[in-house]
């Protein structure tokens, strides 16, 4: 049996460090925010090369709080890619704004920068590029369009932790960068967690207020906020994991290069890494016309695989009100029918990987 990810394998590889972090948190008596969270916020800011980091309860909350901090709400439009996790669209809707969808590049799966400008209207307030699968979105043209039209940029970096665009870390380009520490992400907690990063001290302060009931001073709410705080246990765990992130990402890149080398001759469409990109392979995504048959065959052989994502946001029930329909974003719709994530995590062995490749080979008959 080969699983898509194996979180216990990673725990066992750094068990002593994690156990020590958990025990010291229990002894510290600080469980919500506190010194451990501050320390981790500083570590993330230093890693990404940004000035401020705000620890939050999830990546989804990071998007909501980023939108709120930028005063985006009812009557506003926000441009998002057509192929992404639903939260990118859902968070825009949850603050009352309209997600305006732009199709993706069918090879990199990133927002098609040549189609963004035609989606801009007088109501557009922001663009949310998503560094999907760990490949960066093409940031320079996006920054250029944002500058030209006075738009904000919120990077959805939930899948891109450690990725680079022209040598600079993703999440550090926009007004706000959003991170998720969901357990399966490249840097994962043992529970939910998220963060928003920015170089703007006023935005950082506003997000600190929004994560705790709109307080600057405790119990004196200045606006309606949330309870969305990173807890100290997750911060301590993540602090212990952060020094390993680069080597884990290198393992992901090494295993992905090996998949690509061995799968490409089987007429399987393999992921691309653009010349300006450093891909961190949150997911290793292949493309195959008979995807569902391939997935069923792999399952029979005891090999897990998953579709990210079977339903593009514009065809999801909550987006009906905007009148999107089948055929609006053909690249995203085709990707939803053809993409498949193969097992990938830093601790995956070559032997396990060979088993996956052999099964694909058997299926394709090449
Ligand atoms: C995981 C993810 C999120 C949401 O993060 P959570 O921490 O699970 O709330 C948002 N956007 C993308 C692209 C994601 O992959």
PDB file of C-alpha atoms in Angstrom, residues 128-337:
ATOM      1  CA  UNK A 128      -5.335  36.674  -5.873  1.00  0.00           C
ATOM      2  CA  UNK A 129      -2.654  34.676  -7.669  1.00  0.00           C
ATOM      3  CA  UNK A 130      -2.496  31.098  -6.327  1.00  0.00           C
ATOM      4  CA  UNK A 131       0.876  29.368  -6.466  1.00  0.00           C
ATOM      5  CA  UNK A 132      -0.900  26.151  -7.280  1.00  0.00           C
ATOM      6  CA  UNK A 133       0.807  22.810  -6.575  1.00  0.00           C
ATOM      7  CA  UNK A 134       3.942  24.684  -5.458  1.00  0.00           C
ATOM      8  CA  UNK A 135       4.712  26.269  -8.836  1.00  0.00           C
ATOM      9  CA  UNK A 136       4.834  30.082  -8.643  1.00  0.00           C
ATOM     10  CA  UNK A 137       2.382  32.238 -10.556  1.00  0.00           C
ATOM     11  CA  UNK A 138       4.024  34.599 -13.056  1.00  0.00           C
ATOM     12  CA  UNK A 139       4.361  37.547 -10.697  1.00  0.00           C
ATOM     13  CA  UNK A 140       5.955  40.337 -12.756  1.00  0.00           C
ATOM     14  CA  UNK A 141       3.099  40.752 -15.267  1.00  0.00           C
ATOM     15  CA  UNK A 142       0.612  40.470 -12.374  1.00  0.00           C
ATOM     16  CA  UNK A 143       2.424  43.197 -10.409  1.00  0.00           C
ATOM     17  CA  UNK A 144       2.494  45.342 -13.546  1.00  0.00           C
ATOM     18  CA  UNK A 145      -1.272  45.015 -14.122  1.00  0.00           C
ATOM     19  CA  UNK A 146      -1.933  45.736 -10.441  1.00  0.00           C
ATOM     20  CA  UNK A 147       0.219  48.875 -10.559  1.00  0.00           C
ATOM     21  CA  UNK A 148      -1.434  50.086 -13.747  1.00  0.00           C
ATOM     22  CA  UNK A 149      -4.986  49.685 -12.405  1.00  0.00           C
ATOM     23  CA  UNK A 150      -4.341  50.430  -8.723  1.00  0.00           C
ATOM     24  CA  UNK A 151      -5.173  46.904  -7.561  1.00  0.00           C
ATOM     25  CA  UNK A 152      -4.019  45.058  -4.449  1.00  0.00           C
ATOM     26  CA  UNK A 153      -2.381  41.641  -4.592  1.00  0.00           C
ATOM     27  CA  UNK A 154      -3.057  38.856  -2.110  1.00  0.00           C
ATOM     28  CA  UNK A 155      -0.916  35.801  -2.796  1.00  0.00           C
ATOM     29  CA  UNK A 156      -2.525  32.477  -1.958  1.00  0.00           C
ATOM     30  CA  UNK A 157       0.684  30.725  -0.997  1.00  0.00           C
ATOM     31  CA  UNK A 158      -0.955  27.805   0.808  1.00  0.00           C
ATOM     32  CA  UNK A 159       0.775  25.360  -1.565  1.00  0.00           C
ATOM     33  CA  UNK A 160       3.896  27.367  -2.347  1.00  0.00           C
ATOM     34  CA  UNK A 161       5.916  27.510   0.851  1.00  0.00           C
ATOM     35  CA  UNK A 162       9.564  27.788  -0.283  1.00  0.00           C
ATOM     36  CA  UNK A 163       8.747  28.325  -3.973  1.00  0.00           C
ATOM     37  CA  UNK A 164      10.530  31.129  -5.803  1.00  0.00           C
ATOM     38  CA  UNK A 165       9.786  33.440  -8.704  1.00  0.00           C
ATOM     39  CA  UNK A 166      12.999  34.812 -10.249  1.00  0.00           C
ATOM     40  CA  UNK A 167      14.908  33.872  -7.100  1.00  0.00           C
ATOM     41  CA  UNK A 168      12.539  35.547  -4.646  1.00  0.00           C
ATOM     42  CA  UNK A 169      10.213  33.671  -2.307  1.00  0.00           C
ATOM     43  CA  UNK A 170       6.515  33.558  -3.152  1.00  0.00           C
ATOM     44  CA  UNK A 171       4.247  35.261  -0.574  1.00  0.00           C
ATOM     45  CA  UNK A 172       6.701  38.198  -0.486  1.00  0.00           C
ATOM     46  CA  UNK A 173       5.507  39.925  -3.702  1.00  0.00           C
ATOM     47  CA  UNK A 174       1.980  41.021  -2.900  1.00  0.00           C
ATOM     48  CA  UNK A 175       0.451  43.415  -0.406  1.00  0.00           C
ATOM     49  CA  UNK A 176      -0.312  40.334   1.684  1.00  0.00           C
ATOM     50  CA  UNK A 177       0.823  36.712   1.371  1.00  0.00           C
ATOM     51  CA  UNK A 178      -1.288  33.926   2.862  1.00  0.00           C
ATOM     52  CA  UNK A 179       0.096  30.657   4.202  1.00  0.00           C
ATOM     53  CA  UNK A 180      -1.577  27.474   5.379  1.00  0.00           C
ATOM     54  CA  UNK A 181      -0.080  24.989   7.818  1.00  0.00           C
ATOM     55  CA  UNK A 182      -2.694  22.305   7.158  1.00  0.00           C
ATOM     56  CA  UNK A 183      -0.928  19.015   8.025  1.00  0.00           C
ATOM     57  CA  UNK A 184      -0.305  17.944   4.411  1.00  0.00           C
ATOM     58  CA  UNK A 185       1.123  21.281   3.219  1.00  0.00           C
ATOM     59  CA  UNK A 186       4.904  21.520   2.655  1.00  0.00           C
ATOM     60  CA  UNK A 187       5.217  22.964   6.154  1.00  0.00           C
ATOM     61  CA  UNK A 188       2.414  21.309   8.085  1.00  0.00           C
ATOM     62  CA  UNK A 189       1.246  21.552  11.677  1.00  0.00           C
ATOM     63  CA  UNK A 190      -0.457  18.773  13.653  1.00  0.00           C
ATOM     64  CA  UNK A 191      -3.763  20.564  13.363  1.00  0.00           C
ATOM     65  CA  UNK A 192      -4.941  23.688  11.563  1.00  0.00           C
ATOM     66  CA  UNK A 193      -2.823  26.816  11.286  1.00  0.00           C
ATOM     67  CA  UNK A 194      -2.175  29.726   8.954  1.00  0.00           C
ATOM     68  CA  UNK A 195      -0.372  33.017   8.598  1.00  0.00           C
ATOM     69  CA  UNK A 196      -0.560  36.300   6.717  1.00  0.00           C
ATOM     70  CA  UNK A 197       2.638  38.165   5.846  1.00  0.00           C
ATOM     71  CA  UNK A 198       3.175  41.731   4.683  1.00  0.00           C
ATOM     72  CA  UNK A 199       5.754  44.507   4.500  1.00  0.00           C
ATOM     73  CA  UNK A 200       3.166  47.110   5.518  1.00  0.00           C
ATOM     74  CA  UNK A 201       3.081  47.774   9.300  1.00  0.00           C
ATOM     75  CA  UNK A 202      -0.446  49.221   9.161  1.00  0.00           C
ATOM     76  CA  UNK A 203      -1.802  46.112   7.412  1.00  0.00           C
ATOM     77  CA  UNK A 204       0.004  43.909   9.951  1.00  0.00           C
ATOM     78  CA  UNK A 205      -1.572  45.816  12.822  1.00  0.00           C
ATOM     79  CA  UNK A 206      -5.032  45.635  11.268  1.00  0.00           C
ATOM     80  CA  UNK A 207      -4.676  41.874  10.785  1.00  0.00           C
ATOM     81  CA  UNK A 208      -3.569  41.470  14.417  1.00  0.00           C
ATOM     82  CA  UNK A 209      -6.758  43.276  15.424  1.00  0.00           C
ATOM     83  CA  UNK A 210      -8.947  41.218  13.103  1.00  0.00           C
ATOM     84  CA  UNK A 211      -7.605  37.917  14.455  1.00  0.00           C
ATOM     85  CA  UNK A 212      -8.775  38.834  17.967  1.00  0.00           C
ATOM     86  CA  UNK A 213     -12.220  40.411  17.943  1.00  0.00           C
ATOM     87  CA  UNK A 214     -11.055  43.742  16.524  1.00  0.00           C
ATOM     88  CA  UNK A 215      -9.049  44.500  19.648  1.00  0.00           C
ATOM     89  CA  UNK A 216      -6.037  46.726  19.816  1.00  0.00           C
ATOM     90  CA  UNK A 217      -6.495  46.865  23.576  1.00  0.00           C
ATOM     91  CA  UNK A 218      -7.976  43.687  25.063  1.00  0.00           C
ATOM     92  CA  UNK A 219     -11.805  43.797  25.357  1.00  0.00           C
ATOM     93  CA  UNK A 220     -12.024  47.168  23.548  1.00  0.00           C
ATOM     94  CA  UNK A 221     -13.264  46.071  20.126  1.00  0.00           C
ATOM     95  CA  UNK A 222     -12.793  48.711  17.451  1.00  0.00           C
ATOM     96  CA  UNK A 223     -14.395  46.650  14.677  1.00  0.00           C
ATOM     97  CA  UNK A 224     -15.946  43.243  14.195  1.00  0.00           C
ATOM     98  CA  UNK A 225     -13.138  40.704  13.980  1.00  0.00           C
ATOM     99  CA  UNK A 226     -12.722  36.960  14.426  1.00  0.00           C
ATOM    100  CA  UNK A 227     -11.255  34.465  16.787  1.00  0.00           C
ATOM    101  CA  UNK A 228      -8.472  33.298  14.492  1.00  0.00           C
ATOM    102  CA  UNK A 229      -5.252  32.850  16.404  1.00  0.00           C
ATOM    103  CA  UNK A 230      -2.410  30.443  15.861  1.00  0.00           C
ATOM    104  CA  UNK A 231      -2.003  28.339  18.966  1.00  0.00           C
ATOM    105  CA  UNK A 232       1.306  27.977  20.747  1.00  0.00           C
ATOM    106  CA  UNK A 233       1.452  24.192  20.357  1.00  0.00           C
ATOM    107  CA  UNK A 234       1.272  24.428  16.564  1.00  0.00           C
ATOM    108  CA  UNK A 235       3.755  27.320  16.546  1.00  0.00           C
ATOM    109  CA  UNK A 236       6.244  25.286  18.603  1.00  0.00           C
ATOM    110  CA  UNK A 237       5.831  22.288  16.289  1.00  0.00           C
ATOM    111  CA  UNK A 238       6.220  24.463  13.194  1.00  0.00           C
ATOM    112  CA  UNK A 239       9.263  26.190  14.677  1.00  0.00           C
ATOM    113  CA  UNK A 240      10.885  22.767  15.079  1.00  0.00           C
ATOM    114  CA  UNK A 241       9.962  21.832  11.506  1.00  0.00           C
ATOM    115  CA  UNK A 242      10.957  25.063   9.750  1.00  0.00           C
ATOM    116  CA  UNK A 243      14.739  24.352   9.685  1.00  0.00           C
ATOM    117  CA  UNK A 244      13.931  21.146   7.755  1.00  0.00           C
ATOM    118  CA  UNK A 245      11.719  22.780   5.141  1.00  0.00           C
ATOM    119  CA  UNK A 246      14.408  23.461   2.545  1.00  0.00           C
ATOM    120  CA  UNK A 247      15.737  19.907   2.666  1.00  0.00           C
ATOM    121  CA  UNK A 248      12.196  18.505   2.501  1.00  0.00           C
ATOM    122  CA  UNK A 249      11.479  20.690  -0.519  1.00  0.00           C
ATOM    123  CA  UNK A 250      14.733  19.479  -2.118  1.00  0.00           C
ATOM    124  CA  UNK A 251      13.577  15.882  -1.583  1.00  0.00           C
ATOM    125  CA  UNK A 252      10.265  16.742  -3.232  1.00  0.00           C
ATOM    126  CA  UNK A 253      12.139  18.241  -6.185  1.00  0.00           C
ATOM    127  CA  UNK A 254      14.444  15.234  -6.462  1.00  0.00           C
ATOM    128  CA  UNK A 255      11.572  12.731  -6.368  1.00  0.00           C
ATOM    129  CA  UNK A 256       9.582  14.829  -8.837  1.00  0.00           C
ATOM    130  CA  UNK A 257      12.501  14.991 -11.269  1.00  0.00           C
ATOM    131  CA  UNK A 258      12.730  11.218 -11.038  1.00  0.00           C
ATOM    132  CA  UNK A 259       8.992  10.778 -11.694  1.00  0.00           C
ATOM    133  CA  UNK A 260       9.248  13.124 -14.655  1.00  0.00           C
ATOM    134  CA  UNK A 261      12.246  11.324 -16.148  1.00  0.00           C
ATOM    135  CA  UNK A 262      10.581   7.918 -15.877  1.00  0.00           C
ATOM    136  CA  UNK A 263       6.975   8.878 -16.718  1.00  0.00           C
ATOM    137  CA  UNK A 264       7.539  11.173 -19.695  1.00  0.00           C
ATOM    138  CA  UNK A 265       8.479   8.252 -22.016  1.00  0.00           C
ATOM    139  CA  UNK A 266       5.097   6.648 -21.167  1.00  0.00           C
ATOM    140  CA  UNK A 267       3.201   9.443 -22.944  1.00  0.00           C
ATOM    141  CA  UNK A 268       2.096  10.895 -19.637  1.00  0.00           C
ATOM    142  CA  UNK A 269       1.953  14.699 -19.457  1.00  0.00           C
ATOM    143  CA  UNK A 270       4.307  15.657 -16.642  1.00  0.00           C
ATOM    144  CA  UNK A 271       4.539  18.951 -14.719  1.00  0.00           C
ATOM    145  CA  UNK A 272       6.478  21.892 -16.155  1.00  0.00           C
ATOM    146  CA  UNK A 273       8.808  24.216 -14.289  1.00  0.00           C
ATOM    147  CA  UNK A 274       9.002  27.555 -16.088  1.00  0.00           C
ATOM    148  CA  UNK A 275      12.446  29.140 -16.497  1.00  0.00           C
ATOM    149  CA  UNK A 276      11.565  31.811 -13.912  1.00  0.00           C
ATOM    150  CA  UNK A 277      10.239  29.294 -11.423  1.00  0.00           C
ATOM    151  CA  UNK A 278      11.432  27.235  -8.518  1.00  0.00           C
ATOM    152  CA  UNK A 279       8.742  24.613  -8.058  1.00  0.00           C
ATOM    153  CA  UNK A 280       8.405  23.012  -4.607  1.00  0.00           C
ATOM    154  CA  UNK A 281       6.036  20.232  -5.686  1.00  0.00           C
ATOM    155  CA  UNK A 282       3.411  20.439  -2.984  1.00  0.00           C
ATOM    156  CA  UNK A 283       1.727  17.982  -5.346  1.00  0.00           C
ATOM    157  CA  UNK A 284       3.125  16.000  -8.254  1.00  0.00           C
ATOM    158  CA  UNK A 285       0.477  16.314 -10.943  1.00  0.00           C
ATOM    159  CA  UNK A 286       0.287  14.276 -14.111  1.00  0.00           C
ATOM    160  CA  UNK A 287      -2.282  14.605 -16.849  1.00  0.00           C
ATOM    161  CA  UNK A 288      -3.882  11.750 -18.673  1.00  0.00           C
ATOM    162  CA  UNK A 289      -6.981  11.566 -20.824  1.00  0.00           C
ATOM    163  CA  UNK A 290      -8.201   8.294 -19.287  1.00  0.00           C
ATOM    164  CA  UNK A 291      -7.499   9.655 -15.821  1.00  0.00           C
ATOM    165  CA  UNK A 292     -10.361   7.919 -13.994  1.00  0.00           C
ATOM    166  CA  UNK A 293      -9.413   4.510 -15.413  1.00  0.00           C
ATOM    167  CA  UNK A 294      -5.789   5.081 -14.444  1.00  0.00           C
ATOM    168  CA  UNK A 295      -6.801   6.066 -10.932  1.00  0.00           C
ATOM    169  CA  UNK A 296      -8.962   2.960 -10.545  1.00  0.00           C
ATOM    170  CA  UNK A 297      -6.119   0.776 -11.835  1.00  0.00           C
ATOM    171  CA  UNK A 298      -3.657   2.299  -9.347  1.00  0.00           C
ATOM    172  CA  UNK A 299      -6.129   1.766  -6.525  1.00  0.00           C
ATOM    173  CA  UNK A 300      -6.382  -1.913  -7.447  1.00  0.00           C
ATOM    174  CA  UNK A 301      -2.601  -2.103  -7.111  1.00  0.00           C
ATOM    175  CA  UNK A 302      -2.719  -0.489  -3.653  1.00  0.00           C
ATOM    176  CA  UNK A 303      -1.471   2.883  -4.849  1.00  0.00           C
ATOM    177  CA  UNK A 304      -3.271   6.018  -3.713  1.00  0.00           C
ATOM    178  CA  UNK A 305      -3.799   8.992  -6.022  1.00  0.00           C
ATOM    179  CA  UNK A 306      -6.073  12.010  -5.812  1.00  0.00           C
ATOM    180  CA  UNK A 307      -7.740  14.593  -8.028  1.00  0.00           C
ATOM    181  CA  UNK A 308      -6.937  18.229  -7.158  1.00  0.00           C
ATOM    182  CA  UNK A 309      -9.559  19.420  -8.040  1.00  0.00           C
ATOM    183  CA  UNK A 310     -12.476  17.593  -9.669  1.00  0.00           C
ATOM    184  CA  UNK A 311     -14.714  20.689  -9.665  1.00  0.00           C
ATOM    185  CA  UNK A 312     -13.387  24.114 -10.670  1.00  0.00           C
ATOM    186  CA  UNK A 313     -14.786  26.856  -8.396  1.00  0.00           C
ATOM    187  CA  UNK A 314     -16.935  28.446 -11.148  1.00  0.00           C
ATOM    188  CA  UNK A 315     -18.977  25.244 -11.415  1.00  0.00           C
ATOM    189  CA  UNK A 316     -19.425  24.872  -7.652  1.00  0.00           C
ATOM    190  CA  UNK A 317     -22.877  25.495  -6.207  1.00  0.00           C
ATOM    191  CA  UNK A 318     -22.055  28.744  -4.351  1.00  0.00           C
ATOM    192  CA  UNK A 319     -20.820  30.388  -7.598  1.00  0.00           C
ATOM    193  CA  UNK A 320     -24.089  29.758  -9.448  1.00  0.00           C
ATOM    194  CA  UNK A 321     -25.332  33.222  -8.513  1.00  0.00           C
ATOM    195  CA  UNK A 322     -22.676  34.753 -10.780  1.00  0.00           C
ATOM    196  CA  UNK A 323     -23.945  32.925 -13.859  1.00  0.00           C
ATOM    197  CA  UNK A 324     -20.792  30.986 -14.628  1.00  0.00           C
ATOM    198  CA  UNK A 325     -21.387  27.894 -16.728  1.00  0.00           C
ATOM    199  CA  UNK A 326     -19.720  24.871 -18.276  1.00  0.00           C
ATOM    200  CA  UNK A 327     -17.448  26.009 -21.087  1.00  0.00           C
ATOM    201  CA  UNK A 328     -16.495  29.358 -19.548  1.00  0.00           C
ATOM    202  CA  UNK A 329     -12.976  28.306 -18.596  1.00  0.00           C
ATOM    203  CA  UNK A 330     -12.004  25.398 -20.856  1.00  0.00           C
ATOM    204  CA  UNK A 331      -8.447  24.927 -19.579  1.00  0.00           C
ATOM    205  CA  UNK A 332      -9.589  24.638 -15.973  1.00  0.00           C
ATOM    206  CA  UNK A 333     -12.456  22.323 -16.925  1.00  0.00           C
ATOM    207  CA  UNK A 334     -10.171  20.058 -18.951  1.00  0.00           C
ATOM    208  CA  UNK A 335      -7.622  20.014 -16.096  1.00  0.00           C
ATOM    209  CA  UNK A 336     -10.378  18.957 -13.692  1.00  0.00           C
ATOM    210  CA  UNK A 337     -11.037  15.942 -15.926  1.00  0.00           C
TER     211      UNK A 337
END
